[in-house]
Coordinates of C-alpha atoms in Angstrom, one line a residue:
M175 CA 104.7 81.1 94.6
V176 CA 107.3 81.5 97.4
N177 CA 110.3 79.1 97.4
S178 CA 112.5 80.8 100.0
S179 CA 116.1 79.9 100.6
L180 CA 116.2 82.2 103.6
K181 CA 116.7 80.6 107.0
P182 CA 115.7 83.4 109.4
S183 CA 116.0 83.2 113.2
V184 CA 113.1 85.7 113.6
I185 CA 109.9 86.0 111.6
L186 CA 107.6 88.9 112.0
V187 CA 104.0 88.6 110.6
A188 CA 100.6 90.3 111.0
D189 CA 97.2 88.8 110.8
R190 CA 95.5 88.7 107.4
T191 CA 93.6 91.9 107.7
L192 CA 96.9 93.7 108.3
S193 CA 98.7 91.8 105.6
S194 CA 96.6 93.1 102.6
N195 CA 97.4 95.4 99.7
Y196 CA 95.2 98.3 100.6
K197 CA 95.6 101.5 98.6
I198 CA 93.9 103.9 101.0
L199 CA 93.2 103.9 104.8
F200 CA 89.5 103.6 104.5
E201 CA 90.0 100.2 102.7
G202 CA 91.8 98.9 105.7
I203 CA 89.2 100.3 108.1
F204 CA 86.4 98.8 106.0
A205 CA 88.1 95.4 105.9
T206 CA 88.7 95.1 109.7
M207 CA 85.0 95.7 110.3
Q208 CA 83.7 92.8 108.1
T209 CA 82.3 89.6 109.5
T210 CA 82.0 86.2 107.9
K211 CA 78.6 87.1 106.5
V212 CA 80.8 88.4 103.6
P213 CA 82.1 85.4 101.7
E214 CA 85.8 84.7 102.3
L215 CA 86.5 84.7 98.5
A216 CA 85.0 88.2 98.2
M217 CA 87.1 89.3 101.2
K218 CA 90.3 88.0 99.8
L219 CA 89.8 89.1 96.2
L220 CA 88.0 92.5 96.6
V221 CA 88.0 93.8 100.2
S222 CA 91.3 92.6 101.5
P223 CA 93.6 91.5 98.6
K224 CA 96.7 89.6 99.4
M225 CA 99.9 91.5 100.0
P226 CA 102.6 90.6 97.4
T227 CA 105.9 89.1 98.5
D228 CA 109.2 88.7 96.8
S229 CA 110.6 85.3 95.8
Q230 CA 112.1 85.0 99.3
G231 CA 108.8 85.5 101.1
R232 CA 109.5 89.1 102.2
A233 CA 106.3 91.2 102.3
M234 CA 106.1 94.3 100.1
A235 CA 104.7 96.1 103.1
V236 CA 103.8 95.3 106.7
P237 CA 102.4 97.2 109.7
L238 CA 104.6 100.0 110.8
G239 CA 105.2 98.5 114.2
L240 CA 106.8 95.4 112.6
R241 CA 109.0 97.7 110.4
R242 CA 110.2 99.5 113.5
L243 CA 111.1 96.3 115.3
E244 CA 112.8 94.9 112.2
A245 CA 114.9 98.0 111.9
A246 CA 115.7 98.1 115.6
L247 CA 116.9 94.5 115.7
I248 CA 119.2 95.1 112.8
E249 CA 120.5 98.5 114.0
Q250 CA 121.1 97.3 117.5
G251 CA 123.1 94.4 116.2
V252 CA 120.8 91.6 117.5
L253 CA 120.3 90.2 114.0
H254 CA 121.7 90.6 110.5
E255 CA 119.2 91.6 107.7
D256 CA 118.8 88.0 106.4
E257 CA 118.1 86.7 110.0
V258 CA 114.9 88.6 110.3
V259 CA 112.0 88.5 107.8
C260 CA 108.7 90.4 107.7
T261 CA 106.3 88.2 105.8
T262 CA 102.6 87.4 105.2
P263 CA 100.4 84.6 106.6
E264 CA 100.4 83.0 103.1
A265 CA 104.2 82.9 102.8
L266 CA 104.8 82.0 106.5
E267 CA 104.9 78.2 106.0
S268 CA 107.6 78.4 103.4
L269 CA 109.9 80.2 105.9
L270 CA 109.4 78.0 108.9
G271 CA 112.0 75.3 109.8
P272 CA 114.3 74.3 112.6
W273 CA 116.3 77.5 112.1
V274 CA 113.4 79.6 113.4
K275 CA 113.7 80.7 117.0
I276 CA 110.9 83.3 117.3
V277 CA 107.8 84.2 115.4
G278 CA 106.4 87.6 116.4
I279 CA 102.7 88.2 115.7
S280 CA 101.0 91.6 115.3
S281 CA 97.3 92.0 115.4
S282 CA 95.0 95.0 116.0
D283 CA 92.0 93.0 117.0
P284 CA 93.0 89.3 117.6
L285 CA 89.9 88.4 119.6
G286 CA 87.4 90.7 117.9
Q287 CA 87.0 93.1 120.7
G288 CA 88.0 96.4 119.1
M289 CA 85.3 99.1 119.8
S290 CA 84.6 100.1 116.2
N291 CA 84.7 96.5 115.0
T292 CA 82.4 95.0 117.7
T293 CA 79.8 97.5 116.7
T294 CA 79.5 95.8 113.3
D295 CA 79.9 92.4 114.9
K296 CA 76.8 93.0 117.1
F297 CA 74.6 93.8 114.1
W298 CA 75.6 91.0 111.8
S299 CA 75.8 87.2 111.9
G300 CA 79.1 85.5 111.8
E301 CA 82.4 86.6 113.4
L302 CA 84.8 89.3 112.6
Y303 CA 87.5 88.4 110.1
T304 CA 90.1 90.0 112.4
K305 CA 89.3 87.2 114.9
V306 CA 88.8 84.4 112.4
W307 CA 91.9 85.0 110.4
T308 CA 94.1 85.5 113.5
A309 CA 92.8 82.3 115.0
K310 CA 93.5 80.4 111.8
M311 CA 97.1 81.7 111.6
M312 CA 97.7 81.0 115.3
G313 CA 96.3 77.4 114.9
E314 CA 98.7 76.7 112.0
L315 CA 101.6 78.2 114.0
K316 CA 100.8 76.1 117.0
K317 CA 101.1 72.9 114.9
A318 CA 104.4 74.2 113.4
K319 CA 105.7 75.1 116.8
E320 CA 105.3 71.5 118.0
K321 CA 107.5 70.4 115.1
F322 CA 110.2 73.1 115.1
N323 CA 110.1 74.3 118.7
F324 CA 110.2 78.0 118.2
K325 CA 108.7 80.7 120.5
V326 CA 105.6 82.7 119.7
I327 CA 105.3 86.4 120.8
G328 CA 101.9 88.0 120.6
G329 CA 101.8 91.8 120.2
G330 CA 100.4 94.7 118.2
A331 CA 97.7 97.3 119.0
G332 CA 95.3 94.5 120.1
A333 CA 97.6 92.8 122.5
W334 CA 95.5 94.0 125.4
Q335 CA 92.8 91.6 124.3
W336 CA 95.2 88.6 124.8
Q337 CA 96.3 90.1 128.1
N338 CA 92.7 90.1 129.3
A339 CA 92.1 86.5 128.1
P340 CA 95.1 84.3 129.3
Q341 CA 93.2 81.1 128.4
E342 CA 93.1 82.2 124.8
C343 CA 96.8 82.9 124.8
Q344 CA 97.4 79.3 125.9
N345 CA 94.9 78.0 123.3
Q346 CA 96.6 79.9 120.5
G347 CA 100.1 78.8 121.5
I348 CA 101.4 82.2 122.6
D349 CA 104.6 81.8 124.7
H350 CA 105.2 85.5 125.5
L351 CA 103.0 88.6 125.3
F352 CA 104.4 92.0 124.5
I353 CA 102.4 95.2 125.0
G354 CA 103.6 98.6 123.9
Y355 CA 106.2 100.0 121.5
G356 CA 108.9 97.4 120.7
E357 CA 112.1 99.2 120.0
S358 CA 113.5 98.9 123.5
K359 CA 112.0 96.2 125.7
G360 CA 110.8 94.3 122.7
V361 CA 114.3 94.1 121.3
N362 CA 115.5 93.0 124.7
L363 CA 112.9 90.3 124.9
I364 CA 113.9 88.9 121.5
R365 CA 117.6 89.1 122.4
D366 CA 117.0 87.2 125.7
L367 CA 115.0 84.5 123.9
L368 CA 117.6 84.1 121.2
N369 CA 120.2 83.6 124.0
D370 CA 118.0 81.0 125.8
K371 CA 117.5 83.3 128.7
D372 CA 114.3 83.1 130.8
A373 CA 111.7 85.8 130.2
S374 CA 108.4 86.5 131.9
F375 CA 105.2 85.7 130.0
T376 CA 104.1 89.4 129.8
T377 CA 106.4 92.3 129.0
I378 CA 104.9 95.8 129.1
E379 CA 106.6 98.8 127.7
K380 CA 105.0 101.8 129.4
D381 CA 107.2 104.4 127.7
N382 CA 106.9 105.8 124.1
T383 CA 110.6 104.9 123.5
V384 CA 110.9 108.0 121.3
G385 CA 114.6 108.1 121.8
D386 CA 115.0 104.6 120.4
I387 CA 112.9 104.9 117.2
P388 CA 114.8 103.8 114.1
K389 CA 114.1 104.9 110.6
I390 CA 112.3 102.1 108.7
R391 CA 114.2 100.2 106.1
H392 CA 111.2 99.0 103.9
A393 CA 107.7 100.1 103.1
S394 CA 104.9 100.2 105.8
L395 CA 101.4 99.1 105.3
L396 CA 99.3 101.9 103.8
G397 CA 102.4 104.1 103.8
I398 CA 101.7 104.9 107.5
I399 CA 104.3 107.2 108.9
E400 CA 104.4 108.3 112.6
L401 CA 104.2 112.0 113.5
S402 CA 103.6 111.4 117.2
R403 CA 103.1 108.7 119.8
G404 CA 100.7 108.5 122.7
C405 CA 97.9 110.9 123.5
G406 CA 97.6 111.4 127.3
K407 CA 94.0 112.7 127.2
G408 CA 92.9 110.1 129.7
C409 CA 89.9 108.6 127.9
R410 CA 89.0 105.4 129.7
F411 CA 88.1 103.6 126.4
C412 CA 91.6 104.1 124.8
T413 CA 94.8 102.1 125.3
L414 CA 96.9 105.3 124.9
A415 CA 95.0 107.3 127.5
K416 CA 97.9 107.6 130.0
Q417 CA 100.7 107.8 127.5
P418 CA 101.8 111.4 127.0
M419 CA 102.1 112.5 123.4
V420 CA 105.7 112.7 122.1
H421 CA 106.7 113.7 118.6
L422 CA 109.1 112.1 116.2
P423 CA 112.0 114.1 114.8
A424 CA 111.3 115.6 111.4
D425 CA 114.2 113.8 109.8
T426 CA 112.8 110.4 110.9
I427 CA 109.4 111.3 109.5
L428 CA 110.8 112.5 106.2
S429 CA 113.1 109.5 105.9
D430 CA 110.2 107.1 106.4
I431 CA 108.2 108.9 103.7
E432 CA 111.1 108.7 101.3
T433 CA 111.5 105.0 102.0
N434 CA 107.9 104.3 101.3
V435 CA 108.0 106.4 98.0
S436 CA 111.2 104.6 96.9
Q437 CA 109.4 101.3 97.2
G438 CA 106.3 102.3 95.2
V439 CA 104.0 103.7 97.8
T440 CA 102.1 106.7 96.4
S441 CA 99.7 107.7 99.2
V442 CA 100.7 107.9 102.9
V443 CA 98.8 108.1 106.2
S444 CA 99.8 110.3 109.1
G445 CA 100.1 108.1 112.2
S446 CA 99.0 110.2 115.2
E447 CA 96.2 110.4 117.8
D448 CA 96.0 114.1 117.0
F449 CA 97.4 115.3 113.7
F450 CA 97.2 119.0 114.5
R451 CA 99.1 118.6 117.8
Y452 CA 102.4 117.7 116.1
G453 CA 105.2 119.6 117.9
A454 CA 102.9 120.7 120.7
T455 CA 103.6 120.9 124.4
G456 CA 100.7 119.4 126.2
S457 CA 97.4 120.4 124.6
K458 CA 98.6 123.7 123.2
I459 CA 99.2 123.4 119.5
N460 CA 102.4 124.5 117.8
F461 CA 101.4 125.7 114.3
D462 CA 105.0 126.7 113.3
A463 CA 106.3 123.1 114.0
L464 CA 103.4 121.6 112.0
H465 CA 103.8 124.0 109.1
Q466 CA 107.5 123.5 108.9
L467 CA 107.2 119.7 108.8
F468 CA 104.7 119.8 106.0
T469 CA 106.6 122.4 104.1
E470 CA 109.5 119.9 104.0
M471 CA 107.2 117.0 103.2
K472 CA 105.8 119.0 100.2
K473 CA 109.2 118.8 98.6
I474 CA 109.1 115.0 98.3
K475 CA 108.3 113.9 94.8
G476 CA 106.2 110.8 94.0
L477 CA 103.4 111.2 96.5
S478 CA 99.7 111.4 95.4
F479 CA 98.2 112.6 98.7
M480 CA 98.3 112.2 102.5
Q481 CA 95.4 110.9 104.6
I482 CA 95.1 112.4 108.1
D483 CA 93.2 109.9 110.3
H484 CA 92.8 111.2 113.9
A485 CA 92.6 114.7 115.3
N486 CA 91.1 116.3 118.4
I487 CA 88.3 118.9 118.4
S488 CA 90.1 121.0 121.0
S489 CA 93.2 121.2 118.7
V490 CA 91.1 122.2 115.6
L491 CA 89.6 125.0 117.6
Q492 CA 93.0 126.5 118.5
M493 CA 93.7 127.1 114.8
S494 CA 92.5 129.9 112.6
D495 CA 90.8 129.4 109.2
D496 CA 93.9 130.7 107.5
Q497 CA 96.1 128.2 109.4
L498 CA 93.8 125.3 108.5
K499 CA 93.8 126.3 104.9
E500 CA 97.5 126.6 104.8
I501 CA 98.0 123.1 106.1
R502 CA 95.4 121.8 103.7
S503 CA 97.3 123.3 100.8
L504 CA 100.5 121.6 101.9
L505 CA 98.8 118.2 102.0
Q506 CA 98.1 118.1 98.3
W507 CA 100.7 116.5 96.0
E508 CA 100.1 115.0 92.6
K509 CA 96.4 113.9 93.0
M510 CA 93.6 116.1 94.1
S511 CA 91.3 114.7 96.8
D512 CA 88.0 116.4 97.5
Y513 CA 87.5 114.4 100.7
L514 CA 90.5 114.9 102.9
W515 CA 88.9 113.4 106.0
V516 CA 89.7 114.0 109.6
N517 CA 88.5 111.6 112.2
M518 CA 87.4 113.3 115.5
G519 CA 85.8 111.8 118.6
V520 CA 82.7 113.5 119.8
E521 CA 81.5 110.6 122.0
S522 CA 78.4 112.4 123.3
A523 CA 76.7 115.8 123.3
N524 CA 77.0 116.0 127.1
G525 CA 80.4 117.5 127.7
N526 CA 80.4 116.7 131.3
L527 CA 79.8 113.0 130.6
V528 CA 82.7 113.1 128.0
A529 CA 84.9 114.8 130.5
A530 CA 84.1 112.2 133.2
N531 CA 85.3 109.5 130.7
G532 CA 88.3 111.5 129.4
A533 CA 89.3 114.2 131.8
A534 CA 91.7 116.2 129.5
K535 CA 89.9 115.6 126.2
M536 CA 88.6 119.2 126.0
H537 CA 91.5 121.0 127.5
P538 CA 91.9 124.0 127.4
F539 CA 88.2 124.5 126.9
D540 CA 85.2 124.3 129.2
P541 CA 83.2 120.9 129.0
S542 CA 79.9 122.8 129.4
N543 CA 80.6 124.3 125.9
W544 CA 81.1 120.9 124.2
E545 CA 78.2 121.0 121.9
D546 CA 79.1 124.4 120.5
M547 CA 82.8 123.3 120.3
V548 CA 81.7 120.3 118.1
K549 CA 79.6 122.4 115.8
D550 CA 82.3 125.0 115.5
A551 CA 85.0 122.5 114.7
V552 CA 82.9 120.8 112.0
A553 CA 82.1 124.2 110.4
R554 CA 85.7 125.3 110.5
L555 CA 87.0 122.1 108.9
S556 CA 84.2 122.1 106.3
R557 CA 84.9 125.6 105.1
T558 CA 88.7 125.2 105.0
G559 CA 88.7 122.1 102.8
Y560 CA 88.5 119.1 105.1
F561 CA 85.9 116.5 105.5
P562 CA 84.9 115.8 109.2
V563 CA 84.4 112.2 110.1
L564 CA 83.0 112.0 113.6
S565 CA 82.5 109.2 116.1
I566 CA 80.1 108.9 119.0
I567 CA 79.9 106.2 121.7
L568 CA 76.8 104.5 122.8
G569 CA 76.8 103.3 126.4
L570 CA 79.5 105.5 127.9
P571 CA 79.6 104.9 131.6
G572 CA 77.1 107.3 133.2
E573 CA 75.1 107.9 130.1
T574 CA 71.4 108.7 130.5
E575 CA 68.4 108.8 128.1
D576 CA 68.7 112.6 128.2
D577 CA 72.3 112.4 127.0
V578 CA 71.2 110.2 124.0
E579 CA 68.4 112.7 123.1
R580 CA 70.9 115.6 123.3
T581 CA 73.3 113.7 121.0
I582 CA 70.4 113.1 118.6
Q583 CA 69.8 116.8 118.4
L584 CA 73.5 117.5 117.9
V585 CA 73.8 115.0 115.1
K586 CA 70.7 116.6 113.4
E587 CA 72.6 119.9 113.4
I588 CA 75.8 118.4 112.2
S589 CA 73.9 116.7 109.3
R590 CA 73.4 120.2 107.8
Q591 CA 77.1 120.3 107.2
S592 CA 79.1 118.0 104.9
A593 CA 80.2 115.4 107.5
V594 CA 79.6 111.8 108.6
V595 CA 79.1 110.3 112.0
F596 CA 80.0 106.8 113.1
P597 CA 78.3 105.4 116.2
V598 CA 80.2 102.7 118.1
F599 CA 79.4 100.6 121.1
Y600 CA 81.3 101.2 124.3
E601 CA 83.9 98.4 124.7
P602 CA 85.9 98.6 127.9
V603 CA 89.7 98.3 127.6
L604 CA 90.0 97.1 131.2
P605 CA 88.3 93.9 132.4
G606 CA 85.3 94.2 134.7
E607 CA 83.6 97.1 133.1
Q608 CA 80.2 96.7 131.4
R609 CA 80.1 96.5 127.6
F610 CA 77.3 98.0 125.5
T611 CA 75.4 95.4 123.5
L612 CA 72.3 95.1 121.4
E613 CA 70.5 94.0 124.5
S614 CA 71.5 97.4 126.1
M615 CA 70.0 99.4 123.2
T616 CA 66.9 101.5 123.7
A617 CA 64.6 103.0 121.1
K618 CA 66.5 106.2 121.4
H619 CA 69.8 104.5 120.9
L620 CA 68.5 102.9 117.7
K621 CA 67.1 106.2 116.5
L622 CA 70.5 107.8 117.0
Y623 CA 72.3 104.9 115.4
A624 CA 70.1 104.8 112.3
M625 CA 70.2 108.5 111.9
C626 CA 74.0 108.5 111.8
Y627 CA 74.0 105.8 109.2
E628 CA 71.5 107.5 107.0
I629 CA 74.0 110.5 107.0
N630 CA 76.8 108.1 106.2
F631 CA 74.9 106.4 103.3
K632 CA 74.7 109.8 101.7
H633 CA 78.4 110.8 101.9
V634 CA 80.6 107.7 102.5
P635 CA 80.3 106.3 99.0
E636 CA 81.5 109.5 97.4
M637 CA 84.3 109.8 100.0
Y638 CA 85.4 106.3 99.4
W639 CA 85.3 106.7 95.6
D640 CA 87.3 110.0 95.8
N641 CA 90.0 108.5 98.1
Q642 CA 90.4 105.4 96.0
R643 CA 90.7 107.5 92.8
A644 CA 93.4 109.6 94.4
G645 CA 95.1 106.5 95.8
G646 CA 95.3 104.9 92.3
V647 CA 92.7 102.2 92.7
P648 CA 91.5 101.1 89.2
W649 CA 88.1 102.1 88.0
L650 CA 86.8 98.5 87.9
K651 CA 87.6 97.8 91.5
R652 CA 86.1 101.1 92.6
A653 CA 82.9 100.2 90.7
L654 CA 82.8 96.7 92.3
V655 CA 83.3 98.2 95.8
R656 CA 80.6 100.7 95.2
L657 CA 78.2 97.9 94.2
L658 CA 79.1 96.0 97.3
G659 CA 78.5 99.2 99.3
K660 CA 75.0 99.5 97.9
T661 CA 74.3 95.9 99.0
E662 CA 75.6 96.8 102.5
I663 CA 73.4 99.9 102.7
N664 CA 70.3 97.8 101.9
A665 CA 71.3 95.2 104.5
W666 CA 71.8 97.9 107.2
R667 CA 68.4 99.4 106.5
K668 CA 66.7 96.1 106.7
K669 CA 68.5 95.4 110.0
F670 CA 67.3 98.7 111.4
R671 CA 63.7 97.9 110.5
Q672 CA 64.0 94.6 112.2
L673 CA 65.4 96.2 115.4
E674 CA 62.7 98.8 115.4
T675 CA 60.1 96.1 115.3
T676 CA 61.8 94.2 118.1
L677 CA 62.1 97.2 120.4
A678 CA 58.5 98.2 119.7
V679 CA 57.3 94.8 121.0
Q680 CA 59.4 95.0 124.2

């Protein structure tokens, strides 16, 4: 129970799916994809367990963006350490009072429109917990705001959803919307509001603010540490499409890891849209910079293992087997992980279609060779100790039935390797574009979708178990999650059969 004596001017908090005590990245991904068909008690006890707080209501860990903002506010002299508190939705009420001037909210998917998450949402009854829990917290804050008269700033990776739905901003009591990295304009916005200066409703930070990035002072959710910011590959379905990739200094990265380890975090996640591009100029990789960084990271004691998250196929193909093996060896600390997974976007077998939706995605390679590039990257990663996790997009603008058939054949070939493939529905980032829905699905789409999931049913449970073990998840919880997973597999297969019947009748 929290009985805080703190009287902060600024409170920073994330939605419940980003305020949970996950041990590994896949737990967090799995949680954000769940709908209310999963009982809330099961979500809170098993899938998305509550993040602990200290007696003052400070969260043990919060999303990295909030940690950066917290550190920037203190380092730039806007607030003292006791004047800004990162907390959880459960502890929020105990910190509110007439002393609070601003509450900053971070959400990755506040209206349930994230591309990976909406794919699940379309198949199942109920609503995404990302949307439900965010709405619940915003409703409670709106009532408290009427009493204490503070300002609410909405932000986080999903802020674009609020931007595209101004009525929802008003309904949820948002006074200001911030989009982008917060260390520069975000700090200025908070400073102005604290000084009772006028501020526009929407503030957009277009730069990566790499020169302003402070070292974090406390642990980040999942031990996420940034290697790079931005991407710049131009994909129309990505919010970072036009932001060029910039890289954090090695001393900042190492300091952030040491901070996490000192506060009990044993497994960390590399935050980057392309892990293998660290230190690169443009699309050309810089193996020496990547190798030097991880050589220094290897010296840090107390880590179990690192999870990679995103990489790009064109970056993998610029590395030799020996280079990939060398990086793989540097990513192993105290616990052995057999499934060191790398998430790569394939999108479609038609390279020209992919290029039309992401002009620089394949650079410096030829889009006409895309299918061979995909197969080569999967084979390289598999034989050098990584586990490829691929994604494809159904309903890319310009997609034809022939493109879907080509992707089916590509997935069949990939299935001979040790890899998984996650299909997602196209969800436009910009308003006005057409979404892909169940109503858009053809028999070929369903065949592709079901094929991918049958591959995943074979490999994901073992990958999940392996990562949880390496991340220190107790055996009992792993067993319960595996049991829940079997129930999910049966439900997915039943849904596929129902859709096959529906499409056959049409």
